[in-house]
Coordinates of C-alpha atoms in Angstrom, one line a residue:
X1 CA 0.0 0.0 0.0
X2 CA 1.2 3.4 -0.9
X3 CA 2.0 5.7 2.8
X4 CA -0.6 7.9 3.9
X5 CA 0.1 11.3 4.5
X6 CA 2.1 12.1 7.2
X7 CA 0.1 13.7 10.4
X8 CA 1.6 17.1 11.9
X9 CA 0.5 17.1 15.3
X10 CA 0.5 19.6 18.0
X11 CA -0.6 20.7 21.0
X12 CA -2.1 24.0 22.9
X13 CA 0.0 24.1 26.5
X14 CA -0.8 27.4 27.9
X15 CA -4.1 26.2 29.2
X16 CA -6.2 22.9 30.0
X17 CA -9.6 23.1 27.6
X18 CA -11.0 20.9 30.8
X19 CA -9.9 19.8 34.2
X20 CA -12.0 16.5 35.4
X21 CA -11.9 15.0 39.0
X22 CA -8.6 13.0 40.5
X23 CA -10.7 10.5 40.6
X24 CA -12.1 10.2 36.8
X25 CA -11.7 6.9 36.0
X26 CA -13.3 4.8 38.8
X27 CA -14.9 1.7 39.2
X28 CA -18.2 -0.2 40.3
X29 CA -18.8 -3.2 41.9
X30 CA -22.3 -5.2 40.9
X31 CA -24.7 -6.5 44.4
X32 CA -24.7 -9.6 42.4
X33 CA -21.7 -10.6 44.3
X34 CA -23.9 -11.0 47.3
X35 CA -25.6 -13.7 45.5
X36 CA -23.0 -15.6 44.3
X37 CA -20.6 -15.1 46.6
X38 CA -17.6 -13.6 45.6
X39 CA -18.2 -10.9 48.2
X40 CA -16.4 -13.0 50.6
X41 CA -13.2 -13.0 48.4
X42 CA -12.6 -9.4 48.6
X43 CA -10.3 -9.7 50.8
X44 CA -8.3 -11.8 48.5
X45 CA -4.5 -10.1 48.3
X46 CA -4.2 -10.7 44.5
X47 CA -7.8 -8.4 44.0
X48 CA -6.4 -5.9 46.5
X49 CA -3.3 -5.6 44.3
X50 CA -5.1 -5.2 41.3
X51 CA -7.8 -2.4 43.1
X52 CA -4.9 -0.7 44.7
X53 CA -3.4 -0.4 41.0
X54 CA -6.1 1.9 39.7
X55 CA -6.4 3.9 43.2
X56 CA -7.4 6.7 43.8
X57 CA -10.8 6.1 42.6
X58 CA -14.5 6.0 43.4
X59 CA -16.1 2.7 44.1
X60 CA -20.1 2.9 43.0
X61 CA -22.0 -0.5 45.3
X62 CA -24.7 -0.5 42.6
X63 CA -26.5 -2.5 39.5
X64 CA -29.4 -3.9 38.7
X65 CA -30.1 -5.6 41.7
X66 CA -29.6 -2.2 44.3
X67 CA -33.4 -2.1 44.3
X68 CA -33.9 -5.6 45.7
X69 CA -31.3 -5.2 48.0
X70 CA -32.3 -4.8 52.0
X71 CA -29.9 -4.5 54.7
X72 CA -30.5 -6.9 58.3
X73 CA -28.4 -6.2 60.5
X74 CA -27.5 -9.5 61.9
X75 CA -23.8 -11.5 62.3
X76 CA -25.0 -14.6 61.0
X77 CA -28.0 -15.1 59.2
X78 CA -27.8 -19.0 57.8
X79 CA -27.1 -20.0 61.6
X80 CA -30.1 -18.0 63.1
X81 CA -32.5 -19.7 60.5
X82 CA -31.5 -23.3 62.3
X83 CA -28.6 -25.0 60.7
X84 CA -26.1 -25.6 57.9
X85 CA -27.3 -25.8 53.9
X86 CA -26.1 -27.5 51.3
X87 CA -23.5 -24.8 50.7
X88 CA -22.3 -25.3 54.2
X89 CA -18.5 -25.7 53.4
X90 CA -18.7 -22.4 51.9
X91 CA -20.7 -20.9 54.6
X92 CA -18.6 -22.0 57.1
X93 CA -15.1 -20.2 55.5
X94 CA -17.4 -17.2 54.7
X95 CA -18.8 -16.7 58.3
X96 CA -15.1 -17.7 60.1
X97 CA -12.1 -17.4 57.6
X98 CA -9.4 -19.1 59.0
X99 CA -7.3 -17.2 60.9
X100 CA -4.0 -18.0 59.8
X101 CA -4.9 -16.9 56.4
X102 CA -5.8 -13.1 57.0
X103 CA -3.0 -11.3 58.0
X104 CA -3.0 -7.2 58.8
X105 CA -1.9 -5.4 56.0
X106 CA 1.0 -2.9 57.4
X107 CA 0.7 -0.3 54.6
X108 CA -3.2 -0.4 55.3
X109 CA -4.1 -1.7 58.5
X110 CA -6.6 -3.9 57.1
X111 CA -7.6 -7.3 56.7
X112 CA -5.8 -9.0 53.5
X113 CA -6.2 -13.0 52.8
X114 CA -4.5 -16.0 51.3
X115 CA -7.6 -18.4 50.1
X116 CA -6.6 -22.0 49.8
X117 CA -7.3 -22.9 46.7
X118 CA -9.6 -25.7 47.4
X119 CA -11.7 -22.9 48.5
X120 CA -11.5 -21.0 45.0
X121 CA -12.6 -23.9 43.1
X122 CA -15.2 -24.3 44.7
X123 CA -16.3 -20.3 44.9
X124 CA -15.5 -20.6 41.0
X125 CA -18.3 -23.9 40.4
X126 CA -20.9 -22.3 42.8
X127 CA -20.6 -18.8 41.1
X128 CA -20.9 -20.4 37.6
X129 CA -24.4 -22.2 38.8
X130 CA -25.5 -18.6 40.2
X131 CA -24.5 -16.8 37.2
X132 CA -26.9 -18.7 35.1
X133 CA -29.9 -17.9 37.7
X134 CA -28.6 -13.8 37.4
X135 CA -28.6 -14.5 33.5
X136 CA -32.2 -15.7 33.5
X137 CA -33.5 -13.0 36.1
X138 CA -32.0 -10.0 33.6
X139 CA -33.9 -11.3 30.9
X140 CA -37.1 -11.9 32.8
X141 CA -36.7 -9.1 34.3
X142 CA -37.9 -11.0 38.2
X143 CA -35.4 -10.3 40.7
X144 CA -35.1 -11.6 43.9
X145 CA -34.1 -10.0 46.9
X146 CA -30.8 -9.9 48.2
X147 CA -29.7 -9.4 51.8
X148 CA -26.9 -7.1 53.2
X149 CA -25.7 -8.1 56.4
X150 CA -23.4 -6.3 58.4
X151 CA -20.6 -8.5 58.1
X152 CA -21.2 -8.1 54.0
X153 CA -21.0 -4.7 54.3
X154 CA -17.7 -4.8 56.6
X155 CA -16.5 -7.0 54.1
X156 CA -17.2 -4.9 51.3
X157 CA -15.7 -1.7 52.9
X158 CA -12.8 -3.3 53.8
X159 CA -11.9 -4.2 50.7
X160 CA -12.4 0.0 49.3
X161 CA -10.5 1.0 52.1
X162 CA -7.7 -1.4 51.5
X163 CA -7.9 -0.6 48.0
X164 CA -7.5 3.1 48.2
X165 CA -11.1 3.7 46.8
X166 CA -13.7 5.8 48.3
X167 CA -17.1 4.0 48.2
X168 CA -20.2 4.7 47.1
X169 CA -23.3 2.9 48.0
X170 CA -26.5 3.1 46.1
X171 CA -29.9 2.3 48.5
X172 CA -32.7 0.6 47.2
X173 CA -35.0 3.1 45.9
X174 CA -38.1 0.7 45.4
X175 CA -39.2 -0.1 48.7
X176 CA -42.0 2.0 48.3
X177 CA -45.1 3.1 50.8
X178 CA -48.7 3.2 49.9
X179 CA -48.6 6.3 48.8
X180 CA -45.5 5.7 46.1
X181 CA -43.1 7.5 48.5
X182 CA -39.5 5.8 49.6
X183 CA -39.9 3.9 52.3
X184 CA -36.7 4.4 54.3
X185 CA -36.8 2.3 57.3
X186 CA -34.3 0.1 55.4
X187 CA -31.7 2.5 54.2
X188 CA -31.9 4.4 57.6
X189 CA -30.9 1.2 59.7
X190 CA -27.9 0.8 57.3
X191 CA -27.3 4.4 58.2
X192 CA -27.0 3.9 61.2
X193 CA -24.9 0.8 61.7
X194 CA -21.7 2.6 59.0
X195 CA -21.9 5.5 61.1
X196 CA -21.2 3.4 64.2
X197 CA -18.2 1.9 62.5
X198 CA -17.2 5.3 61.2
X199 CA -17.7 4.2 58.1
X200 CA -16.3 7.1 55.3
X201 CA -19.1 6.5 52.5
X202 CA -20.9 8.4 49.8
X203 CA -24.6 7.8 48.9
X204 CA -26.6 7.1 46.5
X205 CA -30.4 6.0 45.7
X206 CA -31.8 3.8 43.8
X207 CA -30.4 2.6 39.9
X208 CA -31.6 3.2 36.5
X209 CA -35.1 4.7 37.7
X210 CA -36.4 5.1 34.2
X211 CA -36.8 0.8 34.1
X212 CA -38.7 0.7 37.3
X213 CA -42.3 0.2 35.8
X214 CA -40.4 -2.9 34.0
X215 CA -38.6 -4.4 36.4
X216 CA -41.3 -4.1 39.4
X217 CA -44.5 -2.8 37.6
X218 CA -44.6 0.4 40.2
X219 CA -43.4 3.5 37.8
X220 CA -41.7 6.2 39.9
X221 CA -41.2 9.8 37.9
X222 CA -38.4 12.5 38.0
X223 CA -40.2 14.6 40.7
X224 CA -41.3 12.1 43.0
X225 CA -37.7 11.0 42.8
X226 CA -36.3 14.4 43.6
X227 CA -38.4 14.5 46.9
X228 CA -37.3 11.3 47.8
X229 CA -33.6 12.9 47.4
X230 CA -34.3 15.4 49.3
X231 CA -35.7 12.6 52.2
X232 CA -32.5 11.1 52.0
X233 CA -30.4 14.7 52.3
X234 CA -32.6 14.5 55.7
X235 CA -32.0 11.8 57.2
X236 CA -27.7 12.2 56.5
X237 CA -27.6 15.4 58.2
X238 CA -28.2 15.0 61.7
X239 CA -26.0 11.9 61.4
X240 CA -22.8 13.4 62.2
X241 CA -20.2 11.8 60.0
X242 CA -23.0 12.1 56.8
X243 CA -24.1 15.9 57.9
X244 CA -21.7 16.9 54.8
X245 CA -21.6 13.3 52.8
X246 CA -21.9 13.7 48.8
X247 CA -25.0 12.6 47.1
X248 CA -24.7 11.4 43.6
X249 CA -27.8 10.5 41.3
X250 CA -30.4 10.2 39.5
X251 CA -28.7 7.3 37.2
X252 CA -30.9 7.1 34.9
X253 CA -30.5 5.2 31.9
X254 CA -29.9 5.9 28.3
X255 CA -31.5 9.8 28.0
X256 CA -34.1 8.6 25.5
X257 CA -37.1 11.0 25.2
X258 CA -38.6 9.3 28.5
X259 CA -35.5 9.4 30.5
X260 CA -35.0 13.2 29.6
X261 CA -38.6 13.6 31.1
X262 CA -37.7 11.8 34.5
X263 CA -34.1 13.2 34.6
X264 CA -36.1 16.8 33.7
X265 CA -38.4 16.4 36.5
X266 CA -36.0 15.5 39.0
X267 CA -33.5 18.5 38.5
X268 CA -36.4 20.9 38.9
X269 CA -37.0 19.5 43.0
X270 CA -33.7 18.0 43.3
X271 CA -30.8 19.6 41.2
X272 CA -29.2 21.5 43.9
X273 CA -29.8 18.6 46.5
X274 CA -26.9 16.1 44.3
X275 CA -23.0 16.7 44.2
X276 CA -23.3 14.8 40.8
X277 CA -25.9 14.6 38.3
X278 CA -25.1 10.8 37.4
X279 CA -26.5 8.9 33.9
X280 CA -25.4 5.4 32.4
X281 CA -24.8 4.3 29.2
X282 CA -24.2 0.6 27.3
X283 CA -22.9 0.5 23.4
X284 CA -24.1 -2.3 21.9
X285 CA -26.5 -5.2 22.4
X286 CA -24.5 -7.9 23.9
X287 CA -26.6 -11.0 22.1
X288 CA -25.5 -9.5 18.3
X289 CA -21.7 -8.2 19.0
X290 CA -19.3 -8.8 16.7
X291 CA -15.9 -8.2 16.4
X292 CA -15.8 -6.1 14.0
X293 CA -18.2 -3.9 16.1
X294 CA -15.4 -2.8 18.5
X295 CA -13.8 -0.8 15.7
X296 CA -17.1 1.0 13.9
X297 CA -16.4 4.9 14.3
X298 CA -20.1 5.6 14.2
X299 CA -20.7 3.5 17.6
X300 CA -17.6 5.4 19.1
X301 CA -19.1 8.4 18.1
X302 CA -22.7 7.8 19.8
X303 CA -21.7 8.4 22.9
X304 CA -21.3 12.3 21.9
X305 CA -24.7 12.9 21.5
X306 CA -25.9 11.7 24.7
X307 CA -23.3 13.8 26.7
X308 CA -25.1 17.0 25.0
X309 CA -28.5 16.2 25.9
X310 CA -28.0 15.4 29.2
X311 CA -25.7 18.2 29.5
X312 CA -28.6 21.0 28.1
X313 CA -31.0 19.2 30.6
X314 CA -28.8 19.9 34.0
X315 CA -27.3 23.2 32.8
X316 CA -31.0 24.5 32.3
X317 CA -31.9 24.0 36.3
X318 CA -27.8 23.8 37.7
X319 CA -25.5 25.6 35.0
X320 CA -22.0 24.1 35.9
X321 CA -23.2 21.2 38.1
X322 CA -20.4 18.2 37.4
X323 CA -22.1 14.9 35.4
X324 CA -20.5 11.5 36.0
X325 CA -21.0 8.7 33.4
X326 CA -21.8 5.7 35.8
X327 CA -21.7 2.3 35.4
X328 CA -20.8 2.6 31.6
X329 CA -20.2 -1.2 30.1
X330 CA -19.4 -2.1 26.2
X331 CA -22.3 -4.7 25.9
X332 CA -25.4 -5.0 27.5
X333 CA -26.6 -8.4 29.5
X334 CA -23.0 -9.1 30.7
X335 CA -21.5 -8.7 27.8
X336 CA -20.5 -11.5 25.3
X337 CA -17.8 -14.0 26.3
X338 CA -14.6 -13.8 24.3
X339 CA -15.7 -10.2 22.9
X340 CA -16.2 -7.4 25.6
X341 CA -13.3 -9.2 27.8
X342 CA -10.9 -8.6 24.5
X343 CA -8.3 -6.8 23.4
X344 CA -10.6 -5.3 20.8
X345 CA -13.1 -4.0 23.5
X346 CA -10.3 -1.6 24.6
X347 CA -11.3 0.5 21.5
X348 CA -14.3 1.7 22.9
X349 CA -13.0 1.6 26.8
X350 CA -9.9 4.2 25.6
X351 CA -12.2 6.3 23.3
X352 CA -15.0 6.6 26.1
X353 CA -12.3 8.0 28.3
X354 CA -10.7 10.5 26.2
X355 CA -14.1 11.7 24.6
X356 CA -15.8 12.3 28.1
X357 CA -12.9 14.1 29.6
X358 CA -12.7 16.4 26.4
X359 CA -16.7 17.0 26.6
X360 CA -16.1 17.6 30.4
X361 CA -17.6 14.9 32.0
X362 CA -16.3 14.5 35.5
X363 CA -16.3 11.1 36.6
X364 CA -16.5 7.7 34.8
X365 CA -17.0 4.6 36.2
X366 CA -16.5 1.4 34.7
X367 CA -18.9 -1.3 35.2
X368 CA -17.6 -3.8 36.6
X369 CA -14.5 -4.1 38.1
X370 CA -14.6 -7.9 38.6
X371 CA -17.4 -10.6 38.7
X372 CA -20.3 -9.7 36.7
X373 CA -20.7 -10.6 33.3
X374 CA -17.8 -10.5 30.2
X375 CA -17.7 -6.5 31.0
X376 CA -15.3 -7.2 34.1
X377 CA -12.1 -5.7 34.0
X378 CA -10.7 -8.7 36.7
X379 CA -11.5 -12.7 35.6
X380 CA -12.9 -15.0 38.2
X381 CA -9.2 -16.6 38.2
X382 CA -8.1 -13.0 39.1
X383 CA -6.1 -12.5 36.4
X384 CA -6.0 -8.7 34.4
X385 CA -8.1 -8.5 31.4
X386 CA -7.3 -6.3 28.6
X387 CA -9.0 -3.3 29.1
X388 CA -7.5 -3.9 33.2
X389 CA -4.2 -3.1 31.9
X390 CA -5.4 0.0 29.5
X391 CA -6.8 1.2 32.6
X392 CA -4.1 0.8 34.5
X393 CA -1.8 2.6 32.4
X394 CA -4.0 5.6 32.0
X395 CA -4.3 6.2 35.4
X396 CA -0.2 6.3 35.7
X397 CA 0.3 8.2 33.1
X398 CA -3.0 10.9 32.6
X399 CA -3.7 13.4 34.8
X400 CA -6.8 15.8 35.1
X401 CA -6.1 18.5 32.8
X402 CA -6.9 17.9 28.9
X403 CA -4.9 20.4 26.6
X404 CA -6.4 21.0 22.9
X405 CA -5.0 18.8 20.2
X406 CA -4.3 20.2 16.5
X407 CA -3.8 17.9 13.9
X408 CA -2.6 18.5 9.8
X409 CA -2.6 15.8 7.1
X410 CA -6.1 14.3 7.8
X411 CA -8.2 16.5 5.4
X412 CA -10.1 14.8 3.2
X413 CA -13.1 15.6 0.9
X414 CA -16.2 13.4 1.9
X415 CA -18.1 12.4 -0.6
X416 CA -22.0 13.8 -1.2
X417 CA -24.0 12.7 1.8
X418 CA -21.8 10.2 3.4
X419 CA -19.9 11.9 7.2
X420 CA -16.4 11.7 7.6
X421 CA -15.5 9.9 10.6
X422 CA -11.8 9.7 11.9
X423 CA -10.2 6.3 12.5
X424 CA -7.7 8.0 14.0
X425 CA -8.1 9.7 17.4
X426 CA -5.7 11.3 19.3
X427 CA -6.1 13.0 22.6
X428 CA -3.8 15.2 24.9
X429 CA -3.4 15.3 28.8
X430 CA -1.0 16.6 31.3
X431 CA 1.1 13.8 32.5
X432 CA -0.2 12.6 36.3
X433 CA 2.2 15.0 38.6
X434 CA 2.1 11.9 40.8
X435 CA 3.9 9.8 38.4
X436 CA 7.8 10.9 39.6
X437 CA 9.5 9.4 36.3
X438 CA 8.3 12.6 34.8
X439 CA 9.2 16.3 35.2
X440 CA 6.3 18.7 36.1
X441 CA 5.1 19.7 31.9
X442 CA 5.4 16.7 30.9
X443 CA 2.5 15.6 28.3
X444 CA 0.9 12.7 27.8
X445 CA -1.0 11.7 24.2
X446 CA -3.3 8.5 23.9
X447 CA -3.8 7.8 20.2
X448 CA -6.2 4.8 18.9
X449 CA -5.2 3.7 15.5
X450 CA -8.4 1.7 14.0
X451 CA -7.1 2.1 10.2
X452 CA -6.1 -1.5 8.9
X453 CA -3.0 0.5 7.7
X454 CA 0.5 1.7 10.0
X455 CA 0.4 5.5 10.4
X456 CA 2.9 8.0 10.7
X457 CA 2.6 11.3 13.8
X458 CA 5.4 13.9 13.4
X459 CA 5.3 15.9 16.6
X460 CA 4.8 19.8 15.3
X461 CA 5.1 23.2 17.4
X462 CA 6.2 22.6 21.0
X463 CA 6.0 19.3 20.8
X464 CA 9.0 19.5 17.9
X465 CA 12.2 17.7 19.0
X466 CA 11.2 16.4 22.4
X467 CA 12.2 12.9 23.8
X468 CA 9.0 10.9 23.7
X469 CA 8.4 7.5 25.8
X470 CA 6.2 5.3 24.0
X471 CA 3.7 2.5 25.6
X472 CA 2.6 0.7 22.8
X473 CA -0.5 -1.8 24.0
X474 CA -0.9 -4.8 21.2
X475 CA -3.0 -8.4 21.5
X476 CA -0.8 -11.4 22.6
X477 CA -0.9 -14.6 21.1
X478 CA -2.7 -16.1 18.5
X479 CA -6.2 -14.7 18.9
X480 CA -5.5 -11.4 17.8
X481 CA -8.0 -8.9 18.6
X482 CA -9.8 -11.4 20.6
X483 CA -7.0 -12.2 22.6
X484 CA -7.6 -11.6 26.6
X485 CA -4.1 -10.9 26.8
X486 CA -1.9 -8.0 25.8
X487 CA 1.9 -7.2 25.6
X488 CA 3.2 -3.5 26.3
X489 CA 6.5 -2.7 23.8
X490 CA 6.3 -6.5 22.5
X491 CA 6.5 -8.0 26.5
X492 CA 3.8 -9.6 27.6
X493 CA 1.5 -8.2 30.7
X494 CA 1.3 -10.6 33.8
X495 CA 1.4 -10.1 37.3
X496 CA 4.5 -11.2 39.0
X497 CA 5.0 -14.6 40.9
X498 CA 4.5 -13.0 44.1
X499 CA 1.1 -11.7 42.9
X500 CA 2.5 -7.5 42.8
X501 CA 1.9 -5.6 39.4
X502 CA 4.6 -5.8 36.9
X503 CA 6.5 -2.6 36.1
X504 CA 5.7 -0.7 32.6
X505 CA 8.4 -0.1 31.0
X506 CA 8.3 2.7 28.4
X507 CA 10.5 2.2 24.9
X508 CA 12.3 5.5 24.5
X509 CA 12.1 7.5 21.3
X510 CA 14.7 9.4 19.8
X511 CA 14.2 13.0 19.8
X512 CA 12.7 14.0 16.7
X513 CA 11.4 10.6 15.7
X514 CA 8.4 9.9 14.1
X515 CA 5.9 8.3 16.3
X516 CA 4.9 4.7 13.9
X517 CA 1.2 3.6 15.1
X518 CA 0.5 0.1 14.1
X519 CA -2.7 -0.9 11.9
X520 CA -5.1 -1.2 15.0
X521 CA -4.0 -0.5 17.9
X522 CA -3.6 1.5 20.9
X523 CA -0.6 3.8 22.5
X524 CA 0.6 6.2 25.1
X525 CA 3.0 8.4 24.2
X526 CA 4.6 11.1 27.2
X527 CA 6.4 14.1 25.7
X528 CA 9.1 15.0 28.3
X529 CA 10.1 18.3 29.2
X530 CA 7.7 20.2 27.1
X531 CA 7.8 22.5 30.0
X532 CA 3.4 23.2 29.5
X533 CA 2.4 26.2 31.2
X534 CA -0.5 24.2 31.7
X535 CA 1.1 21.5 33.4
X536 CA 3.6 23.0 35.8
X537 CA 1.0 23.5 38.8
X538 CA -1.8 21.6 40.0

């Protein structure tokens, strides 16, 4: 194939376009792990490891089933219902973990465990058998209810504060009085018991409001939800350690014409009540992906659209209140097996982050950080997926300000009535100031490459004649894009023997040298010493 015209690029560096939260790429944990029981292998030091990896971050408590979930406050519910089940084995570890195998984690001061893996196994064969009873629930849409205990939920905290992550819990929104009002009795007992272990939380209510008519045949609409808001503000203040806890919502769903109503609705009561304005969003139907679907420019692009309408709906009632993008997943129903756990589902996962942060969305959170579904970013085995290490090297090596990007050499005439869409994308952020191999204006570029052809970057302007470390991410093995496992600079990715993170290693570029992206696939690329104006400070 001929070469392609060579692409100046350059970036603005006196100041950031946007500045987005510390915390923008963050992560959510599904209540379905109550059910099948990975909850009691949070403590696990490998998923520690791999948590403390993407810290600091949010960590949303929240899904499908947050509405069916009701807190008890009790140590040990199977033994107060009069004896052992057939999942006693398990029970027993899960109610007394052998004490030799948790040990108090000296950076932390938290509980950190070893499981035999006899015990693994078994987690691994019971959670297969639930995950086919969650399967059949989403597409019925009949959930059952799921109970919190109090050792769950100082399970689950424990493993956000030995991660680094701050949590976020979403109440159940749909226990519901006569009159259609939140019935609270639930959430304030929860309350109640985290402030009594000092428990540092943010809140949340409810999930996905918009599908409550489907999923429990009781519809609940944006200004009924505001007040119920507003209930909740009420009952955190006189709390003492809750009297100034955030409050994110409404997540609603996809802002179809409906979803704008609700979301409308519940700004006009509630907009000043929320730290957040929250929404969520899913690409593509999980039961028809392909592929081939991963790299489609129009489905990258959809996302754009949304941002703007729920942006004009906030600014009309909050101009300048910050929206988060929560619980934001590739495919819908779990995702697909061997697709949206890919290589190739990293397309969408890096595009999502750079087009949000450039739009000025605050926060995203990516659904789900292990356990539910093919979306997961951790396998059951926990080993890193694809788009784990993607993350991971975003948050070492982006921080919070986004510069402008200007680009030469991709003009090209489209042709009557069809829209030119770039297969190329390039985005520009200050290098993290708390990554110490680099200098204070340093700059970071993430490119995506989706054109089945190599392409060619000359850095232009201040960019011109810098040293450049390059982190090229590229499938492993013989799957190709559908590979679950990735190399950085041709090495492979794995976690160490002795279960710690490997160390990325940059390739360093020649100053001057053209930067070489691969047909289809994905890169960071820090500029040293550029010496940004708009990076020198915080």
């Amino acid at each position: 194939m001929k070469e392609k015209t060579l692409i100046l690029l350059d970036v603005s560096t006196k100041n950031p376009v946007r500045t987005v939260n510390e915390n923008f790429l963050s992560l959510q944990l599904d209540p379905s792990i109550i059910h099948d029981g990975w909850l009691d292998f949070l403590s696990s030091k490998r998923l520690v490891t791999l948590a403390r990896g993407l810290s600091p971050a949010f960590l949303r408590f929240g899904g499908k089933r947050t509405d069916f979930l009701q807190f008890q406050n009790l140590r040990n519910p199977a033994k107060s219902r009069g004896g052992p089940g057939p999942d006693y084995y398990l029970k027993n570890y899960e109610d007394d973990i052998v004490r030799s195998d948790v040990a108090l984690d000296k950076q932390k001061g938290c509980k950190i465990a070893q499981h035999p893996d006899v015990m693994l196994e078994l987690q691994r064969e019971k959670a297969a058998q639930m995950h086919l009873v969650l399967l059949k629930e989403q597409f019925s849409n009949t959930y059952s209810n799921l109970i919190l205990t109090a050792r769950s939920l100082d399970k689950l905290y424990n493993f956000a504060d030995c991660s680094g992550l701050h949590l976020i819990f979403a109440l159940n929104a749909l226990r519901r009085n006569p009159n259609n009002s939140w019935n609270s009795s639930s959430a304030l007992s929860l309350l109640k018991y985290s402030a009594s272990k000092k428990y540092n939380i943010s809140w949340e209510l409810g999930n996905e409001p918009n599908n409550y008519r489907t999923m429990h045949g009781r519809a609940v609409n944006g200004s009924q939800l505001g007040k119920d808001y507003i209930q909740l503000k009420s009952l955190l203040q006189p709390i003492r350690i809750y009297s100034r806890a955030s409050l994110y919502g409404p997540n609603i769903g996809r802002p179809r014409k409906n979803v704008i109503a609700l979301l409308d609705g519940f700004m006009k009561v509630a907009g000043s009540t929320v730290d957040a304005v929250t929404w969520q969003h899913c690409y593509i139907d999980g039961r028809v992906v392909k592929v081939m679907d991963f790299l489609k420019t129009r489905l990258l692009d959809t996302l754009s659209d949304q941002i703007r309408k729920i942006q004009k709906v906030v600014n009309t009632y909050t101009p300048g209140k910050k929206i988060w993008l929560e619980g934001v997943v590739t495919t819908s129903a779990g995702g697909t097996n061997n697709l949206s756990d890919s290589y190739a589902a990293g397309f969408l996962w890096l595009n999502t982050l750079g087009m949000l942060a450039n739009q000025g969305i605050d926060v995203v959170i990516r659904h789900s950080f292990f356990d539910h579904g093919y979306n997961h970013l951790v396998d059951q085995n926990f080993n890193p997926l694809p788009d784990y290490w993607l993350s991971l090297l975003y948050k070492r090596l982006i921080g919070p300000k986004v510069l402008a990007v200007h680009v030469a050499g991709l003009q090209r005439k489209p042709r009557p009535g069809r829209v030119i869409r770039d297969k190329l994308r390039i985005y520009a952020h200050c290098t993290n100031h708390h990554n110490h191999n680099y200098v204070r204006g340093s700059i970071t570029l993430f490119i995506i490459n989706l054109h089945r052809s190599r392409k060619k970057i000359k850095l232009a302007g201040t960019l011109r004649d810098k040293l450049v470390h390059q982190y090229l991410l590229q499938p492993y093995g013989q799957e190709g894009l559908k590979s679950k496992s990735v190399q950085l600079n041709g090495q492979p990715l794995v976690m160490v023997d002795d279960g710690t993170l490997p160390e990325l290693k940059p390739r360093p570029l020649r100053a001057g040298r053209t930067l070489v992206m691969p047909p289809v696939t994905m890169g960071f690329y820090v500029v040293k010493n550029v010496n940004a104006l708009a990076c020198r400070y915080r």
